[in-house]
Amino acid sequence: MSAFPLLTVTAALPAVGAVLTAALPAATDARRRDRNKAIPLAFAAGVLVLACVVAARFQPGSAPFQLTEHQSWIPAFGIGYSLGVDGIATVLILLTAVLVPIVMLASWHDADPVADDTGTFERSRRTQGFFALILAVEAMVVLSFEATDVFLFYVFFEAMLIPMYFLIGGFGDRTAGEDAKQRSYAAVKFLLYNLLGGLVMLAAVIGLYTITHTFDLPTITGQLASGKLHFSGIAENALFLGFMFAFAVKAPLWPLHTWLPNAMGESTAGVAVLITAVVDKVGTFAMLRFCLQLFPDASKTFAPAIMVLSVIGIVYGALLAVGQKDIKRLVAYASLSHFGFIILGIFALTTQGQSGAALYMVNHGVSTAAWLLVAGFLMSRRGSRLIADYGGVQKTAPILAGTFLVGGLAILSLPGLGPFVSEFLVLVGTFTRNPALGIAATTGIVLAALYTLLLYQRTMTGPVKPGNEAVRDLRARELVVVAPLLALLLALGVYPKPIADIVNPSVRHTLSQVHQTDPAPAHPVTTALGGNQ
């Protein structure tokens, strides 16, 4: 157990920042608004420092859960305040801590009051409330990655829905050109879908407790490994499906994805990044931490069906992305396709597949943030989300067009950029388990190239369309947003070893809990002397 509660402090800092930011008096001018925004940005920067400390203190290959903390919370029901991180949680906390200040900088003016046709400034929402909600989301996401008590995880898994609901419905996209009804619809749909998943999970959490009489994940997995605890087949399958349903909604997995295009389409670009690059990662992370480790036999039973759903999601999301007319809905369907790759790697139950899935969570977060935030800068200049309204932007804003291209190339997994390595590992791991599904999943790569390059061609190349003449290039603040994301894409593409070294021991531990090994090669390699390798 850690002497200093580093994990608690890492999660508490953004929570404290959220409260202090929300308590700030409303600013009456731009200078005071900027000062109010600097406070939550400073808290987010502090979280990044603490996340780096967590990563530095984590020792790959040592104990499965490190920097652990435990305090009794509700002893009558075996509920404890138990925290700990494995390698996958460590890199996802770091990803969250990197993206949140970038999202804040990118969203610097997204919640500012705007003048209506009469010149009167809109005062219906307070700017600092927007940034307070972002910090609240960060606190709950970090705690979800840290929680090793199943009930504690459930609390924050559900609690993060509330600030996200207000970010979607109360601070929606101003380029939509419609009233607030669509934003309200998207926010309510997001909340209802995820609450339904949470209610199903709550029933499964209660069922788990009635069998194990504890919510402590290490205790339950230890008893399973030693043979002291054994689920009946029907009970384990039912509990697995209860947990998996909630995580599949959050992730999202086809066909439980339909809230995602609405939520991302009606959100600001920064909030859309929070949805797909931060919040949704809790779903895929939880599949690894809870579904596989708590229910190993059921995981193997349902893995083939989940892999099929993942491949359908890969192809379905990519096909719909090709046909989109709205930039953000295109990114939403592209993300659905990429989440299919992540879940496919998880349930391939191979070291390559799960290592690729863990890396994919990081790379998808960085690449989607880069692509979507640059698209957000573009849409804020033109005031439209429709692809047809753009054309020739590379002539008026060459740096914006260039960064948009690099983000798109990362989305299609170009070799040399981060997502390529993770996608390659997922496909290799899937092919060794199920060649047919591995081959089918590769169609997603072709379709990704199609929707990415078509989007770039229609928006950036050709003659300058009317209305795009005044589109300006990236400003200094926007370059500060984009530069670290592009640097990370290059670094993770060229040298992913530091991240892989952290996640790989956790992957091996998860597979050992499932009692799963990599399939033997179907055709052993022979040396020149005729010996098998």
Coordinates of C-alpha atoms in Angstrom, one line a residue:
M1 CA 0.0 0.0 0.0
S2 CA 1.3 3.4 -0.9
A3 CA 2.3 5.7 2.0
F4 CA 1.3 8.8 0.1
P5 CA -2.1 8.7 -1.5
L6 CA -0.9 9.6 -4.9
L7 CA -3.8 8.1 -6.8
T8 CA -6.3 9.9 -4.6
V9 CA -4.6 13.2 -5.0
T10 CA -4.4 12.7 -8.8
A11 CA -8.2 12.3 -8.9
A12 CA -9.0 14.8 -6.2
L13 CA -7.1 17.7 -7.9
P14 CA -9.5 18.1 -10.8
A15 CA -12.5 17.6 -8.5
V16 CA -11.3 20.5 -6.3
G17 CA -10.5 22.5 -9.4
A18 CA -14.1 21.9 -10.7
V19 CA -15.6 23.2 -7.5
L20 CA -13.4 26.3 -7.3
T21 CA -13.9 27.1 -11.0
A22 CA -17.7 26.8 -10.7
A23 CA -17.6 29.1 -7.6
L24 CA -15.9 31.9 -9.5
P25 CA -18.0 35.0 -10.1
A26 CA -19.2 35.5 -13.7
A27 CA -16.8 37.6 -15.7
T28 CA -18.1 40.8 -17.3
D29 CA -15.3 41.3 -19.9
A30 CA -12.9 39.2 -22.0
R31 CA -9.9 39.8 -19.8
R32 CA -11.6 38.5 -16.7
R33 CA -13.0 35.5 -18.6
D34 CA -9.5 34.6 -19.6
R35 CA -8.3 34.8 -16.0
N36 CA -11.2 32.5 -15.0
K37 CA -10.2 30.0 -17.7
A38 CA -6.6 30.1 -16.6
I39 CA -7.5 28.6 -13.2
P40 CA -9.0 25.3 -14.5
L41 CA -6.2 25.1 -17.1
A42 CA -3.7 25.3 -14.2
F43 CA -5.5 22.5 -12.4
A44 CA -5.5 20.4 -15.5
A45 CA -1.7 21.0 -15.9
G46 CA -1.3 19.9 -12.3
V47 CA -3.1 16.7 -13.0
L48 CA -0.7 16.1 -15.9
V49 CA 2.3 16.5 -13.6
L50 CA 0.8 14.0 -11.1
A51 CA 0.0 11.5 -13.9
C52 CA 3.6 11.7 -15.0
V53 CA 4.6 10.9 -11.4
V54 CA 2.2 7.9 -11.4
A55 CA 3.8 6.7 -14.7
A56 CA 7.3 7.2 -13.3
R57 CA 6.6 5.3 -10.1
F58 CA 4.8 2.4 -11.8
Q59 CA 7.2 -0.6 -12.2
P60 CA 6.3 -2.8 -15.2
G61 CA 6.5 -6.5 -14.4
S62 CA 6.1 -6.0 -10.7
A63 CA 2.8 -6.4 -8.8
P64 CA -0.3 -6.4 -11.0
F65 CA -1.8 -3.5 -9.0
Q66 CA 0.6 -0.8 -7.7
L67 CA 0.4 2.4 -5.7
T68 CA -2.6 0.8 -4.0
E69 CA -4.8 2.5 -1.4
H70 CA -7.5 1.0 0.7
Q71 CA -9.9 2.4 3.3
S72 CA -13.1 0.8 4.5
W73 CA -16.1 2.6 3.2
I74 CA -19.3 0.6 3.9
P75 CA -18.0 -2.5 5.8
A76 CA -21.5 -4.0 6.3
F77 CA -21.6 -4.6 2.5
G78 CA -17.9 -5.2 1.9
I79 CA -17.5 -1.9 0.0
G80 CA -14.1 -0.3 0.3
Y81 CA -12.4 2.8 -1.1
S82 CA -9.8 0.7 -3.0
L83 CA -7.5 2.1 -5.7
G84 CA -4.7 0.7 -7.7
V85 CA -3.2 0.9 -11.2
D86 CA -2.0 -1.7 -13.6
G87 CA 0.0 -0.8 -16.8
I88 CA -3.1 -0.2 -18.9
A89 CA -4.7 2.1 -16.3
T90 CA -1.4 4.0 -16.0
V91 CA -1.2 4.9 -19.7
L92 CA -4.9 5.7 -19.9
I93 CA -4.6 8.1 -16.9
L94 CA -1.6 9.7 -18.7
L95 CA -3.6 9.9 -21.9
T96 CA -6.5 11.6 -20.1
A97 CA -4.2 14.0 -18.3
V98 CA -2.6 15.0 -21.7
L99 CA -5.8 15.5 -23.5
V100 CA -7.8 17.5 -21.0
P101 CA -5.6 20.7 -21.0
I102 CA -5.3 20.4 -24.8
V103 CA -9.1 20.3 -25.0
M104 CA -9.4 23.3 -22.7
L105 CA -7.0 25.3 -24.9
A106 CA -8.8 24.2 -28.0
S107 CA -12.2 25.2 -26.5
W108 CA -10.9 28.5 -25.1
H109 CA -13.8 30.5 -26.7
D110 CA -16.4 27.8 -27.1
A111 CA -18.5 28.9 -24.1
D112 CA -18.0 32.7 -24.4
P113 CA -21.1 34.8 -24.6
V114 CA -22.0 35.8 -28.2
A115 CA -24.0 38.7 -29.5
D116 CA -27.4 38.1 -31.1
D117 CA -28.8 40.1 -34.0
T118 CA -29.6 43.0 -31.7
G119 CA -26.1 43.2 -30.3
T120 CA -27.1 41.9 -26.9
F121 CA -24.7 39.3 -25.5
E122 CA -26.1 35.9 -24.5
R123 CA -25.8 35.5 -20.8
S124 CA -27.6 32.2 -20.4
R125 CA -24.5 30.1 -19.6
R126 CA -21.4 31.0 -17.6
T127 CA -18.1 30.4 -19.3
Q128 CA -16.4 29.0 -16.2
G129 CA -19.1 26.4 -15.8
F130 CA -18.0 24.8 -19.1
F131 CA -14.4 24.3 -17.8
A132 CA -15.7 23.2 -14.4
L133 CA -17.6 20.4 -16.0
I134 CA -14.6 19.3 -18.0
L135 CA -12.6 19.0 -14.8
A136 CA -15.4 17.1 -13.2
V137 CA -15.3 14.6 -16.1
E138 CA -11.6 14.2 -15.7
A139 CA -11.8 13.5 -12.0
M140 CA -14.4 10.7 -12.5
V141 CA -12.6 9.2 -15.5
V142 CA -9.3 9.0 -13.5
L143 CA -11.1 7.4 -10.5
S144 CA -12.7 4.9 -12.9
F145 CA -9.3 3.9 -14.1
E146 CA -8.0 3.6 -10.5
A147 CA -10.8 1.8 -8.8
T148 CA -10.2 -1.8 -7.8
D149 CA -13.5 -2.1 -5.9
V150 CA -16.3 -3.1 -8.3
F151 CA -18.9 -1.0 -6.5
L152 CA -16.6 2.1 -6.4
F153 CA -16.0 1.7 -10.1
Y154 CA -19.7 1.5 -10.7
V155 CA -20.3 4.8 -8.8
F156 CA -17.9 6.8 -11.0
F157 CA -18.7 4.9 -14.1
E158 CA -22.3 6.3 -13.8
A159 CA -21.4 9.7 -12.2
M160 CA -19.4 10.8 -15.2
L161 CA -22.6 10.8 -17.2
I162 CA -24.0 13.9 -15.4
P163 CA -21.3 16.5 -16.3
M164 CA -21.2 15.0 -19.8
Y165 CA -24.9 15.4 -20.2
F166 CA -24.6 19.1 -19.4
L167 CA -21.6 19.6 -21.7
I168 CA -23.5 18.1 -24.6
G169 CA -26.9 19.7 -23.9
G170 CA -25.9 23.0 -22.3
F171 CA -22.8 23.9 -24.3
G172 CA -23.5 22.5 -27.7
D173 CA -22.1 23.2 -31.1
R174 CA -22.8 26.7 -32.4
T175 CA -22.1 25.8 -36.0
A176 CA -25.2 23.5 -36.2
G177 CA -27.4 26.3 -37.4
E178 CA -30.4 24.9 -35.5
D179 CA -32.1 25.6 -32.2
A180 CA -31.3 23.8 -28.9
K181 CA -33.8 21.0 -29.6
Q182 CA -31.2 18.8 -31.4
R183 CA -28.7 19.3 -28.6
S184 CA -31.2 18.4 -26.0
Y185 CA -32.2 15.3 -27.9
A186 CA -28.6 14.2 -28.3
A187 CA -27.9 14.8 -24.6
V188 CA -31.0 12.9 -23.4
K189 CA -30.2 10.0 -25.8
F190 CA -26.6 9.8 -24.5
L191 CA -27.9 9.8 -20.9
L192 CA -30.7 7.3 -21.4
Y193 CA -28.6 4.8 -23.3
N194 CA -25.8 4.9 -20.8
L195 CA -28.1 4.8 -17.8
L196 CA -29.8 1.8 -19.2
G197 CA -26.4 0.1 -19.5
G198 CA -25.6 1.2 -15.9
L199 CA -28.8 -0.3 -14.5
V200 CA -28.1 -3.6 -16.1
M201 CA -24.6 -3.5 -14.7
L202 CA -26.0 -2.6 -11.2
A203 CA -28.0 -5.8 -11.3
A204 CA -24.9 -7.7 -12.2
V205 CA -22.9 -6.0 -9.5
I206 CA -25.5 -7.0 -6.9
G207 CA -25.5 -10.6 -8.3
L208 CA -21.7 -10.7 -8.0
Y209 CA -21.8 -9.7 -4.4
T210 CA -24.4 -12.3 -3.5
I211 CA -22.0 -14.9 -4.7
T212 CA -18.6 -13.5 -3.5
H213 CA -19.7 -11.4 -0.5
T214 CA -17.1 -8.8 -1.6
F215 CA -16.5 -6.1 -4.2
D216 CA -12.7 -6.2 -4.0
L217 CA -11.4 -7.2 -7.5
P218 CA -8.0 -8.6 -6.4
T219 CA -9.7 -10.7 -3.7
I220 CA -12.3 -12.1 -6.2
T221 CA -9.7 -12.9 -8.9
G222 CA -7.3 -14.4 -6.3
Q223 CA -10.1 -16.8 -5.1
L224 CA -10.9 -17.7 -8.7
A225 CA -7.2 -18.4 -9.5
S226 CA -6.8 -20.6 -6.3
G227 CA -10.1 -22.5 -6.9
K228 CA -11.7 -21.2 -3.7
L229 CA -14.4 -19.5 -5.7
H230 CA -16.3 -21.0 -8.6
F231 CA -19.3 -19.6 -10.5
S232 CA -21.9 -21.9 -12.0
G233 CA -22.0 -21.7 -15.8
I234 CA -25.4 -20.0 -15.9
A235 CA -24.5 -17.4 -13.2
E236 CA -21.2 -16.5 -14.7
N237 CA -22.7 -16.1 -18.2
A238 CA -25.5 -13.9 -16.8
L239 CA -23.1 -11.7 -14.8
F240 CA -20.7 -11.4 -17.7
L241 CA -23.5 -10.2 -20.0
G242 CA -24.6 -7.7 -17.4
F243 CA -21.2 -6.1 -17.2
M244 CA -20.5 -6.4 -20.9
F245 CA -23.8 -4.7 -21.9
A246 CA -22.9 -1.6 -19.9
F247 CA -19.3 -1.5 -21.3
A248 CA -20.5 -2.1 -24.8
V249 CA -22.9 0.9 -24.6
K250 CA -20.1 3.1 -23.3
A251 CA -17.4 1.9 -25.7
P252 CA -19.5 1.8 -28.0
L253 CA -20.0 -1.6 -29.7
W254 CA -22.3 -2.1 -32.6
P255 CA -25.4 -2.2 -32.4
L256 CA -25.4 -0.2 -29.2
H257 CA -23.7 2.8 -30.7
T258 CA -26.6 4.9 -32.0
W259 CA -26.2 7.6 -29.3
L260 CA -22.6 8.4 -30.5
P261 CA -23.2 10.2 -33.8
N262 CA -25.9 12.4 -32.2
A263 CA -23.8 13.2 -29.1
M264 CA -20.6 14.0 -31.1
G265 CA -22.5 15.9 -33.8
E266 CA -24.2 18.3 -31.4
S267 CA -21.2 18.8 -29.2
T268 CA -18.4 21.3 -29.6
A269 CA -15.2 19.8 -31.1
G270 CA -13.5 19.7 -27.6
V271 CA -16.4 18.0 -26.0
A272 CA -16.6 15.5 -28.9
V273 CA -12.9 14.7 -28.1
L274 CA -13.8 14.1 -24.5
I275 CA -16.6 11.7 -25.5
T276 CA -14.6 9.5 -27.9
A277 CA -11.0 9.9 -26.7
V278 CA -11.5 9.9 -23.0
V279 CA -14.9 8.8 -21.7
D280 CA -15.5 6.0 -24.1
K281 CA -12.1 4.5 -23.2
V282 CA -13.5 3.6 -19.8
G283 CA -15.8 1.1 -21.5
T284 CA -13.0 -0.8 -23.4
F285 CA -10.7 -0.5 -20.3
A286 CA -13.4 -2.1 -18.1
M287 CA -13.8 -5.0 -20.5
L288 CA -10.1 -5.9 -19.8
R289 CA -10.2 -5.2 -16.1
F290 CA -13.6 -6.6 -15.1
C291 CA -15.2 -8.8 -17.8
L292 CA -12.1 -10.9 -18.6
Q293 CA -10.7 -11.1 -15.0
L294 CA -14.0 -11.7 -13.1
F295 CA -15.6 -14.0 -15.6
P296 CA -12.8 -15.9 -17.5
D297 CA -14.9 -18.9 -18.7
A298 CA -17.8 -16.7 -19.9
S299 CA -15.3 -14.4 -21.6
K300 CA -14.1 -17.4 -23.7
T301 CA -17.6 -18.5 -24.3
F302 CA -18.8 -15.2 -25.7
A303 CA -15.6 -14.1 -27.3
P304 CA -16.4 -15.4 -30.8
A305 CA -19.8 -13.6 -30.9
I306 CA -18.2 -10.3 -29.6
M307 CA -15.5 -10.6 -32.3
V308 CA -18.2 -10.9 -35.0
L309 CA -20.0 -7.8 -33.6
S310 CA -16.7 -6.0 -33.6
V311 CA -16.0 -6.8 -37.2
I312 CA -19.5 -5.7 -38.2
G313 CA -18.9 -2.4 -36.3
I314 CA -15.6 -2.0 -38.1
V315 CA -17.1 -2.3 -41.6
Y316 CA -20.5 -0.7 -40.7
G317 CA -18.9 2.4 -39.1
A318 CA -16.4 2.8 -42.0
L319 CA -19.1 2.5 -44.7
L320 CA -21.3 5.1 -43.0
A321 CA -18.4 7.4 -42.6
V322 CA -17.8 7.3 -46.3
G323 CA -21.3 8.5 -47.0
Q324 CA -21.5 11.3 -44.4
K325 CA -22.1 15.0 -45.3
D326 CA -21.4 16.3 -41.8
I327 CA -17.7 16.4 -40.7
K328 CA -18.3 15.5 -37.0
R329 CA -20.7 12.7 -37.8
L330 CA -18.1 11.3 -40.1
V331 CA -15.6 11.3 -37.3
A332 CA -18.2 9.7 -35.0
Y333 CA -18.7 6.8 -37.4
A334 CA -14.9 6.5 -38.0
S335 CA -14.6 6.2 -34.2
L336 CA -17.2 3.5 -34.1
S337 CA -15.0 1.6 -36.6
H338 CA -11.9 2.1 -34.6
F339 CA -13.6 0.9 -31.4
G340 CA -14.5 -2.2 -33.3
F341 CA -10.7 -2.8 -33.7
I342 CA -10.1 -2.2 -30.0
I343 CA -12.8 -4.6 -28.9
L344 CA -11.7 -7.2 -31.5
G345 CA -8.2 -7.1 -30.1
I346 CA -9.4 -7.5 -26.5
F347 CA -11.6 -10.6 -27.3
A348 CA -9.1 -12.2 -29.7
L349 CA -7.5 -13.3 -26.3
T350 CA -4.0 -13.2 -27.6
T351 CA -1.0 -11.2 -26.4
Q352 CA -0.7 -9.4 -29.7
G353 CA -4.4 -8.6 -29.9
Q354 CA -4.7 -7.3 -26.4
S355 CA -1.4 -5.4 -26.5
G356 CA -2.6 -3.9 -29.8
A357 CA -5.9 -3.0 -28.2
A358 CA -4.2 -1.3 -25.3
L359 CA -2.0 0.7 -27.6
Y360 CA -5.0 1.4 -29.8
M361 CA -6.8 3.1 -27.0
V362 CA -3.9 5.5 -26.6
N363 CA -3.3 6.1 -30.3
H364 CA -7.0 6.5 -31.1
G365 CA -7.3 9.1 -28.4
V366 CA -4.4 11.1 -29.8
S367 CA -5.2 10.7 -33.5
T368 CA -8.9 11.5 -33.1
A369 CA -8.1 14.5 -30.9
A370 CA -5.7 15.9 -33.5
W371 CA -8.1 15.3 -36.4
L372 CA -11.2 16.5 -34.7
L373 CA -9.7 19.6 -33.0
V374 CA -8.3 20.8 -36.3
A375 CA -11.6 20.2 -37.9
G376 CA -13.2 22.2 -35.1
F377 CA -10.9 25.1 -35.8
L378 CA -12.0 24.9 -39.5
M379 CA -15.7 24.7 -38.6
S380 CA -15.5 27.7 -36.2
R381 CA -14.0 29.8 -39.0
R382 CA -16.5 28.9 -41.7
G383 CA -19.5 28.4 -39.3
S384 CA -20.6 25.1 -40.9
R385 CA -20.2 21.4 -40.4
L386 CA -21.3 20.4 -43.9
I387 CA -18.5 19.0 -46.1
A388 CA -20.1 20.6 -49.2
D389 CA -19.5 24.1 -47.9
Y390 CA -15.7 23.7 -48.1
G391 CA -13.2 23.5 -50.8
G392 CA -9.8 24.9 -51.6
V393 CA -8.9 25.6 -47.9
Q394 CA -5.3 24.6 -48.4
K395 CA -4.9 27.8 -50.5
T396 CA -6.1 30.1 -47.8
A397 CA -4.9 28.2 -44.7
P398 CA -2.0 25.8 -45.7
I399 CA -0.9 25.0 -42.1
L400 CA -4.4 24.2 -41.1
A401 CA -4.7 21.9 -44.1
G402 CA -1.4 20.3 -43.5
T403 CA -2.2 19.4 -39.8
F404 CA -5.6 18.2 -40.9
L405 CA -3.9 15.9 -43.4
V406 CA -1.5 14.5 -40.8
G407 CA -4.4 13.8 -38.4
G408 CA -6.3 12.1 -41.2
L409 CA -3.3 9.9 -42.2
A410 CA -3.0 8.8 -38.6
I411 CA -6.7 7.9 -38.6
L412 CA -6.1 5.6 -41.6
S413 CA -3.1 4.1 -39.8
L414 CA -0.3 5.2 -42.1
P415 CA 3.0 3.5 -41.3
G416 CA 5.2 5.8 -39.2
L417 CA 2.2 7.2 -37.2
G418 CA 1.0 5.7 -33.9
P419 CA -2.2 3.9 -34.9
F420 CA -0.4 1.7 -37.5
V421 CA 1.5 -0.3 -34.9
S422 CA -1.6 -0.9 -32.7
E423 CA -3.9 -1.8 -35.7
F424 CA -1.2 -4.2 -37.0
L425 CA -1.0 -6.0 -33.7
V426 CA -4.8 -6.3 -33.4
L427 CA -5.0 -7.8 -36.9
V428 CA -2.1 -10.2 -36.2
G429 CA -3.6 -11.3 -32.9
T430 CA -7.0 -11.7 -34.5
F431 CA -5.7 -13.7 -37.5
T432 CA -3.9 -16.2 -35.3
R433 CA -7.2 -16.8 -33.4
N434 CA -9.7 -16.5 -36.3
P435 CA -8.3 -16.0 -39.8
A436 CA -11.6 -15.3 -41.4
L437 CA -12.4 -12.4 -39.0
G438 CA -8.9 -11.1 -39.3
I439 CA -9.3 -10.9 -43.1
A440 CA -12.7 -9.3 -42.8
A441 CA -11.4 -6.7 -40.4
T442 CA -8.8 -5.5 -42.9
T443 CA -11.6 -4.1 -45.1
G444 CA -11.8 -1.4 -42.4
I445 CA -8.3 -0.2 -43.4
V446 CA -9.3 0.3 -47.0
L447 CA -12.5 2.1 -46.1
A448 CA -10.6 4.3 -43.7
A449 CA -8.3 5.4 -46.5
L450 CA -11.4 6.1 -48.6
Y451 CA -13.3 8.3 -46.1
T452 CA -10.2 10.1 -44.9
L453 CA -8.8 11.0 -48.3
L454 CA -12.2 11.9 -49.7
L455 CA -12.8 14.3 -46.8
Y456 CA -9.5 15.9 -47.3
Q457 CA -10.0 16.2 -51.1
R458 CA -13.5 17.7 -50.7
T459 CA -12.5 20.3 -48.0
M460 CA -8.9 21.2 -48.8
T461 CA -8.2 20.8 -52.5
G462 CA -9.5 22.4 -55.7
P463 CA -10.6 25.9 -56.2
V464 CA -11.6 28.1 -53.2
K465 CA -15.3 27.8 -52.8
P466 CA -17.3 31.0 -52.0
G467 CA -17.3 31.6 -48.3
N468 CA -13.9 30.1 -47.8
E469 CA -11.8 33.1 -49.0
A470 CA -11.5 34.5 -45.4
V471 CA -10.7 31.2 -43.7
R472 CA -7.5 32.1 -41.7
D473 CA -4.6 29.9 -40.8
L474 CA -3.9 28.5 -37.4
R475 CA -3.2 31.0 -34.6
A476 CA -0.5 30.6 -32.0
R477 CA -2.9 29.1 -29.4
E478 CA -4.2 26.6 -31.9
L479 CA -0.6 25.6 -32.9
V480 CA 0.1 25.0 -29.3
V481 CA -2.9 22.6 -29.2
V482 CA -2.0 20.7 -32.4
A483 CA 1.8 20.5 -32.1
P484 CA 2.0 18.1 -29.1
L485 CA -0.6 15.8 -30.6
L486 CA 1.3 15.5 -33.9
A487 CA 4.5 15.0 -32.0
L488 CA 2.9 12.2 -30.0
L489 CA 1.6 10.5 -33.2
L490 CA 5.1 10.5 -34.7
A491 CA 6.8 9.4 -31.5
L492 CA 4.3 6.5 -30.9
G493 CA 4.6 5.5 -34.6
V494 CA 8.4 5.4 -34.6
Y495 CA 9.1 4.2 -31.1
P496 CA 6.1 2.7 -29.2
K497 CA 8.3 0.6 -26.9
P498 CA 7.9 2.7 -23.7
I499 CA 4.1 2.4 -23.8
A500 CA 4.3 -1.3 -24.9
D501 CA 6.7 -2.1 -22.0
I502 CA 4.1 -0.7 -19.5
V503 CA 1.0 -2.4 -20.9
N504 CA 2.5 -5.8 -21.9
P505 CA 2.9 -7.3 -18.4
S506 CA -0.7 -6.3 -17.6
V507 CA -1.9 -8.0 -20.8
R508 CA 0.0 -11.2 -19.8
H509 CA -1.6 -11.0 -16.3
T510 CA -5.1 -10.6 -17.8
L511 CA -4.6 -13.6 -20.2
S512 CA -3.3 -15.7 -17.3
Q513 CA -6.5 -14.9 -15.4
V514 CA -8.5 -16.1 -18.4
H515 CA -6.2 -19.2 -18.6
Q516 CA -5.6 -18.4 -22.3
T517 CA -2.4 -18.9 -24.3
D518 CA -1.5 -17.8 -27.8
P519 CA -2.4 -20.3 -30.5
A520 CA 0.5 -22.4 -31.8
P521 CA 1.6 -21.6 -35.4
A522 CA -0.3 -23.7 -37.9
H523 CA 2.8 -24.2 -40.0
P524 CA 6.0 -24.3 -37.9
V525 CA 9.0 -22.5 -39.4
T526 CA 11.8 -24.8 -40.5
T527 CA 15.5 -23.9 -40.6
A528 CA 17.8 -24.6 -43.4
L529 CA 19.0 -27.7 -41.5
G530 CA 15.4 -29.1 -41.4
G531 CA 14.7 -28.5 -37.7
N532 CA 11.4 -27.0 -36.5
Q533 CA 11.5 -23.6 -34.8

